[in-house]
Amino acid sequence: MRVNDRIRVPEVRLVGPGGEQVGIVRIEDALRLAAESELDLVEVAPQARPPVCRLMDYGKFKYEAAQKARESRRNQTNTIIKEMKLRPKIDQHDYDTKKGHVVRFLKAGDKVKITIMFRGREQHRPELGYRLLQKLAADVEDLGFIESNARQDGRNMTMVLSPHKKKSEALAEVKAEKAKATAEKAAQREADEAADKAHREAATATPKKKPRRRSENLDPDMEA
């Protein structure tokens, strides 16, 4: 951005500090208004004819812009594509294990590339891989959807699942769950410590002596 004396045009379309339209003025008048207001004249639309300039505190503007950029970088998350490989004749136990990994990836906001690997005569039975991919997609449909449909790629068949939630949302939920679990553990620990303390105090307390009962068979004078 060109600021103050670096703006070398005969006239500009001036915008006030509150966004109000001042109109087309000579550059000398615009610079004078900026000086009187103790602000800067900043060129915000150099492509316009005449260029659009605004009265503002340029130092404050740069600081706020840097803060926004830093916050944007902090919140920026990169979606990672995980890969999970299966065989067309996978047994139920292995399938459940693989599906668990896919569920974990989708909950974390990552995409998952599912690869079915064919060997030998299995290459002539692509329908086995297709049915397996469709079954997996149906099992995790609450967490993700099919972004790229199943397609044959040499000896492999691939499909891409994408999470319903964005990476930032998934990470926020994971952090919230961890914070909740930590708070519950701390509360349980405090309750256990309080119970142990109460138990120790009860165990070490001096028992009260029972009052001596007067015998009914003895003479009161002798008992005294």
mmCIF file of C-alpha atoms in Angstrom:
data_model
loop_
_atom_site.group_PDB
_atom_site.id
_atom_site.type_symbol
_atom_site.label_atom_id
_atom_site.label_comp_id
_atom_site.label_asym_id
_atom_site.label_seq_id
_atom_site.Cartn_x
_atom_site.Cartn_y
_atom_site.Cartn_z
ATOM 1 C CA MET A 1 0.000 0.000 0.000
ATOM 2 C CA ARG A 2 1.155 3.500 -0.783
ATOM 3 C CA VAL A 3 0.866 5.902 2.146
ATOM 4 C CA ASN A 4 0.860 9.721 2.386
ATOM 5 C CA ASP A 5 3.588 11.320 0.214
ATOM 6 C CA ARG A 6 4.150 8.072 -1.702
ATOM 7 C CA ILE A 7 0.751 8.550 -3.369
ATOM 8 C CA ARG A 8 1.659 10.404 -6.562
ATOM 9 C CA VAL A 9 -1.603 11.117 -8.392
ATOM 10 C CA PRO A 10 -3.315 14.467 -8.999
ATOM 11 C CA GLU A 11 -6.582 13.538 -7.276
ATOM 12 C CA VAL A 12 -8.144 10.698 -5.268
ATOM 13 C CA ARG A 13 -11.553 9.450 -4.201
ATOM 14 C CA LEU A 14 -11.399 10.030 -0.456
ATOM 15 C CA VAL A 15 -13.051 7.920 2.207
ATOM 16 C CA GLY A 16 -13.216 9.219 5.769
ATOM 17 C CA PRO A 17 -12.028 7.315 8.864
ATOM 18 C CA GLY A 18 -15.567 6.137 9.591
ATOM 19 C CA GLY A 19 -16.161 4.869 6.051
ATOM 20 C CA GLU A 20 -18.018 7.985 4.925
ATOM 21 C CA GLN A 21 -17.607 9.075 1.305
ATOM 22 C CA VAL A 22 -15.900 12.476 1.047
ATOM 23 C CA GLY A 23 -15.698 12.497 -2.746
ATOM 24 C CA ILE A 24 -13.025 13.256 -5.315
ATOM 25 C CA VAL A 25 -10.463 15.739 -3.974
ATOM 26 C CA ARG A 26 -7.020 16.955 -4.951
ATOM 27 C CA ILE A 27 -4.140 15.000 -3.429
ATOM 28 C CA GLU A 28 -2.926 18.137 -1.644
ATOM 29 C CA ASP A 29 -6.304 18.569 0.062
ATOM 30 C CA ALA A 30 -6.414 14.910 1.022
ATOM 31 C CA LEU A 31 -2.958 15.097 2.602
ATOM 32 C CA ARG A 32 -3.952 18.263 4.457
ATOM 33 C CA LEU A 33 -7.076 16.585 5.863
ATOM 34 C CA ALA A 34 -4.971 13.625 6.963
ATOM 35 C CA ALA A 35 -2.509 15.898 8.760
ATOM 36 C CA GLU A 36 -5.290 17.869 10.459
ATOM 37 C CA SER A 37 -6.899 14.616 11.656
ATOM 38 C CA GLU A 38 -3.534 13.199 12.762
ATOM 39 C CA LEU A 39 -4.162 10.208 10.505
ATOM 40 C CA ASP A 40 -2.542 8.684 7.424
ATOM 41 C CA LEU A 41 -3.727 8.803 3.839
ATOM 42 C CA VAL A 42 -3.684 5.198 2.629
ATOM 43 C CA GLU A 43 -4.308 4.060 -0.947
ATOM 44 C CA VAL A 44 -6.740 1.126 -0.668
ATOM 45 C CA ALA A 45 -7.814 0.699 -4.324
ATOM 46 C CA PRO A 46 -5.023 1.754 -6.703
ATOM 47 C CA GLN A 47 -6.770 0.180 -9.710
ATOM 48 C CA ALA A 48 -9.728 2.569 -9.488
ATOM 49 C CA ARG A 49 -9.837 5.785 -11.489
ATOM 50 C CA PRO A 50 -9.149 7.904 -9.575
ATOM 51 C CA PRO A 51 -7.532 5.719 -6.876
ATOM 52 C CA VAL A 52 -9.467 5.286 -3.653
ATOM 53 C CA CYS A 53 -7.727 6.496 -0.499
ATOM 54 C CA ARG A 54 -8.826 6.311 3.104
ATOM 55 C CA LEU A 55 -7.960 8.247 6.213
ATOM 56 C CA MET A 56 -6.788 5.838 8.922
ATOM 57 C CA ASP A 57 -4.180 5.103 11.558
ATOM 58 C CA TYR A 58 -1.846 3.075 9.356
ATOM 59 C CA GLY A 59 0.271 1.770 12.239
ATOM 60 C CA LYS A 60 -2.814 0.419 14.012
ATOM 61 C CA PHE A 61 -4.084 -1.019 10.724
ATOM 62 C CA LYS A 62 -0.821 -2.918 10.152
ATOM 63 C CA TYR A 63 -0.818 -4.254 13.710
ATOM 64 C CA GLU A 64 -4.407 -5.522 13.471
ATOM 65 C CA ALA A 65 -3.710 -7.091 10.077
ATOM 66 C CA ALA A 66 -0.673 -8.903 11.504
ATOM 67 C CA GLN A 67 -2.745 -10.146 14.453
ATOM 68 C CA LYS A 68 -5.444 -11.497 12.131
ATOM 69 C CA ALA A 69 -2.848 -13.234 9.956
ATOM 70 C CA ARG A 70 -1.223 -14.809 13.006
ATOM 71 C CA GLU A 71 -4.596 -16.014 14.316
ATOM 72 C CA SER A 72 -5.467 -17.409 10.893
ATOM 73 C CA ARG A 73 -2.215 -19.377 10.764
ATOM 74 C CA ARG A 74 -2.816 -20.661 14.275
ATOM 75 C CA ASN A 75 -6.292 -21.915 13.360
ATOM 76 C CA GLN A 76 -5.234 -23.323 10.017
ATOM 77 C CA THR A 77 -5.334 -27.102 9.915
ATOM 78 C CA ASN A 78 -4.165 -29.374 7.139
ATOM 79 C CA THR A 79 -6.332 -32.295 6.147
ATOM 80 C CA ILE A 80 -4.263 -35.468 6.021
ATOM 81 C CA ILE A 81 -5.134 -38.439 3.830
ATOM 82 C CA LYS A 82 -4.661 -41.654 5.735
ATOM 83 C CA GLU A 83 -4.543 -45.008 3.968
ATOM 84 C CA MET A 84 -5.995 -48.330 5.017
ATOM 85 C CA LYS A 85 -5.299 -51.530 3.059
ATOM 86 C CA LEU A 86 -7.582 -54.566 3.053
ATOM 87 C CA ARG A 87 -7.767 -57.926 1.321
ATOM 88 C CA PRO A 88 -10.998 -58.914 -0.466
ATOM 89 C CA LYS A 89 -11.362 -62.074 1.695
ATOM 90 C CA ILE A 90 -10.551 -60.432 5.029
ATOM 91 C CA ASP A 91 -11.903 -62.200 8.123
ATOM 92 C CA GLN A 92 -14.327 -60.484 10.494
ATOM 93 C CA HIS A 93 -11.795 -59.867 13.276
ATOM 94 C CA ASP A 94 -9.315 -58.135 10.957
ATOM 95 C CA TYR A 95 -12.162 -56.205 9.344
ATOM 96 C CA ASP A 96 -13.331 -54.887 12.721
ATOM 97 C CA THR A 97 -9.762 -53.829 13.559
ATOM 98 C CA LYS A 98 -9.320 -52.018 10.245
ATOM 99 C CA LYS A 99 -12.728 -50.377 10.582
ATOM 100 C CA GLY A 100 -11.743 -49.131 14.041
ATOM 101 C CA HIS A 101 -8.735 -47.350 12.539
ATOM 102 C CA VAL A 102 -10.925 -45.791 9.849
ATOM 103 C CA VAL A 103 -13.364 -44.571 12.508
ATOM 104 C CA ARG A 104 -10.496 -43.014 14.473
ATOM 105 C CA PHE A 105 -9.147 -41.239 11.372
ATOM 106 C CA LEU A 106 -12.556 -39.832 10.434
ATOM 107 C CA LYS A 107 -13.206 -38.645 13.990
ATOM 108 C CA ALA A 108 -9.897 -36.768 13.826
ATOM 109 C CA GLY A 109 -11.110 -34.984 10.670
ATOM 110 C CA ASP A 110 -8.799 -36.813 8.242
ATOM 111 C CA LYS A 111 -9.652 -38.315 4.879
ATOM 112 C CA VAL A 112 -9.106 -42.041 4.438
ATOM 113 C CA LYS A 113 -8.050 -43.806 1.255
ATOM 114 C CA ILE A 114 -9.237 -47.412 1.326
ATOM 115 C CA THR A 115 -7.235 -49.798 -0.851
ATOM 116 C CA ILE A 116 -8.339 -53.347 -1.674
ATOM 117 C CA MET A 117 -5.358 -55.450 -2.751
ATOM 118 C CA PHE A 118 -6.051 -58.314 -5.168
ATOM 119 C CA ARG A 119 -3.725 -61.255 -5.629
ATOM 120 C CA GLY A 120 -3.707 -64.077 -8.146
ATOM 121 C CA ARG A 121 -7.178 -65.189 -9.153
ATOM 122 C CA GLU A 122 -8.740 -62.518 -6.937
ATOM 123 C CA GLN A 123 -8.100 -60.039 -9.751
ATOM 124 C CA HIS A 124 -10.898 -61.723 -11.700
ATOM 125 C CA ARG A 125 -13.372 -61.079 -8.858
ATOM 126 C CA PRO A 126 -13.478 -57.262 -8.576
ATOM 127 C CA GLU A 127 -17.031 -57.460 -7.229
ATOM 128 C CA LEU A 128 -15.603 -58.813 -3.958
ATOM 129 C CA GLY A 129 -13.608 -55.643 -3.425
ATOM 130 C CA TYR A 130 -16.483 -53.424 -4.482
ATOM 131 C CA ARG A 131 -18.890 -55.047 -2.013
ATOM 132 C CA LEU A 132 -16.308 -54.753 0.778
ATOM 133 C CA LEU A 133 -15.805 -51.047 0.104
ATOM 134 C CA GLN A 134 -19.542 -50.423 0.081
ATOM 135 C CA LYS A 135 -19.930 -52.330 3.354
ATOM 136 C CA LEU A 136 -17.203 -50.264 5.006
ATOM 137 C CA ALA A 137 -18.694 -47.005 3.740
ATOM 138 C CA ALA A 138 -22.091 -48.009 5.145
ATOM 139 C CA ASP A 139 -20.574 -48.927 8.522
ATOM 140 C CA VAL A 140 -18.974 -45.478 8.961
ATOM 141 C CA GLU A 141 -21.616 -43.347 7.223
ATOM 142 C CA ASP A 142 -22.289 -41.439 10.466
ATOM 143 C CA LEU A 143 -18.697 -40.142 10.431
ATOM 144 C CA GLY A 144 -17.840 -39.816 6.737
ATOM 145 C CA PHE A 145 -19.051 -40.024 3.164
ATOM 146 C CA ILE A 146 -17.680 -41.337 -0.115
ATOM 147 C CA GLU A 147 -15.702 -38.558 -1.743
ATOM 148 C CA SER A 148 -14.215 -40.715 -4.507
ATOM 149 C CA ASN A 149 -16.121 -43.789 -5.626
ATOM 150 C CA ALA A 150 -14.481 -47.194 -5.929
ATOM 151 C CA ARG A 151 -12.314 -47.569 -9.024
ATOM 152 C CA GLN A 152 -9.956 -50.236 -10.296
ATOM 153 C CA ASP A 153 -6.275 -49.308 -10.441
ATOM 154 C CA GLY A 154 -4.251 -52.271 -11.678
ATOM 155 C CA ARG A 155 -4.253 -54.903 -8.961
ATOM 156 C CA ASN A 156 -5.853 -52.540 -6.495
ATOM 157 C CA MET A 157 -9.265 -50.974 -6.016
ATOM 158 C CA THR A 158 -9.434 -47.663 -4.171
ATOM 159 C CA MET A 159 -12.061 -45.449 -2.576
ATOM 160 C CA VAL A 160 -11.696 -42.210 -0.599
ATOM 161 C CA LEU A 161 -13.804 -41.404 2.465
ATOM 162 C CA SER A 162 -14.075 -37.831 3.696
ATOM 163 C CA PRO A 163 -15.180 -36.789 7.211
ATOM 164 C CA HIS A 164 -18.423 -34.901 7.740
ATOM 165 C CA LYS A 165 -16.706 -32.488 10.143
ATOM 166 C CA LYS A 166 -13.865 -30.135 9.365
ATOM 167 C CA LYS A 167 -10.433 -30.774 10.830
ATOM 168 C CA SER A 168 -10.694 -27.773 13.167
ATOM 169 C CA GLU A 169 -14.093 -28.904 14.474
ATOM 170 C CA ALA A 170 -12.832 -32.453 15.033
ATOM 171 C CA LEU A 171 -9.775 -31.219 16.920
ATOM 172 C CA ALA A 172 -11.933 -28.935 19.052
ATOM 173 C CA GLU A 173 -14.174 -31.865 19.988
ATOM 174 C CA VAL A 174 -11.173 -34.042 20.832
ATOM 175 C CA LYS A 175 -9.773 -31.290 23.085
ATOM 176 C CA ALA A 176 -13.159 -30.846 24.758
ATOM 177 C CA GLU A 177 -13.439 -34.594 25.413
ATOM 178 C CA LYS A 178 -9.923 -34.695 26.880
ATOM 179 C CA ALA A 179 -10.661 -31.691 29.100
ATOM 180 C CA LYS A 180 -13.889 -33.309 30.291
ATOM 181 C CA ALA A 181 -12.136 -36.607 31.045
ATOM 182 C CA THR A 182 -9.383 -34.775 32.936
ATOM 183 C CA ALA A 183 -11.934 -32.858 35.015
ATOM 184 C CA GLU A 184 -13.840 -36.060 35.833
ATOM 185 C CA LYS A 185 -10.636 -37.813 36.919
ATOM 186 C CA ALA A 186 -9.673 -34.860 39.117
ATOM 187 C CA ALA A 187 -13.125 -34.801 40.734
ATOM 188 C CA GLN A 188 -13.002 -38.560 41.353
ATOM 189 C CA ARG A 189 -9.508 -38.260 42.835
ATOM 190 C CA GLU A 190 -10.657 -35.513 45.213
ATOM 191 C CA ALA A 191 -13.652 -37.576 46.267
ATOM 192 C CA ASP A 192 -11.445 -40.619 46.939
ATOM 193 C CA GLU A 193 -8.991 -38.537 48.967
ATOM 194 C CA ALA A 194 -11.841 -37.047 51.018
ATOM 195 C CA ALA A 195 -13.253 -40.531 51.673
ATOM 196 C CA ASP A 196 -9.828 -41.846 52.731
ATOM 197 C CA LYS A 197 -9.324 -38.895 55.071
ATOM 198 C CA ALA A 198 -12.697 -39.409 56.680
ATOM 199 C CA HIS A 199 -11.958 -43.133 57.109
ATOM 200 C CA ARG A 200 -8.589 -42.427 58.775
ATOM 201 C CA GLU A 201 -10.086 -39.859 61.105
ATOM 202 C CA ALA A 202 -12.813 -42.295 62.133
ATOM 203 C CA ALA A 203 -10.247 -45.056 62.754
ATOM 204 C CA THR A 204 -8.009 -42.900 64.952
ATOM 205 C CA ALA A 205 -10.769 -41.272 66.981
ATOM 206 C CA THR A 206 -10.769 -42.184 70.765
ATOM 207 C CA PRO A 207 -13.849 -44.269 71.563
ATOM 208 C CA LYS A 208 -16.081 -42.855 74.276
ATOM 209 C CA LYS A 209 -16.229 -44.829 77.526
ATOM 210 C CA LYS A 210 -19.580 -46.302 78.355
ATOM 211 C CA PRO A 211 -21.048 -45.149 81.701
ATOM 212 C CA ARG A 212 -20.786 -47.733 84.450
ATOM 213 C CA ARG A 213 -24.098 -49.401 85.151
ATOM 214 C CA ARG A 214 -25.145 -49.672 88.770
ATOM 215 C CA SER A 215 -25.581 -53.212 89.992
ATOM 216 C CA GLU A 216 -29.048 -54.026 91.161
ATOM 217 C CA ASN A 217 -27.877 -56.904 93.477
ATOM 218 C CA LEU A 218 -25.393 -54.948 95.591
ATOM 219 C CA ASP A 219 -26.064 -52.740 98.548
ATOM 220 C CA PRO A 220 -25.790 -49.110 97.475
ATOM 221 C CA ASP A 221 -23.501 -48.331 100.392
ATOM 222 C CA MET A 222 -21.139 -51.203 99.596
ATOM 223 C CA GLU A 223 -21.019 -50.239 95.900
ATOM 224 C CA ALA A 224 -20.130 -46.692 96.824
#
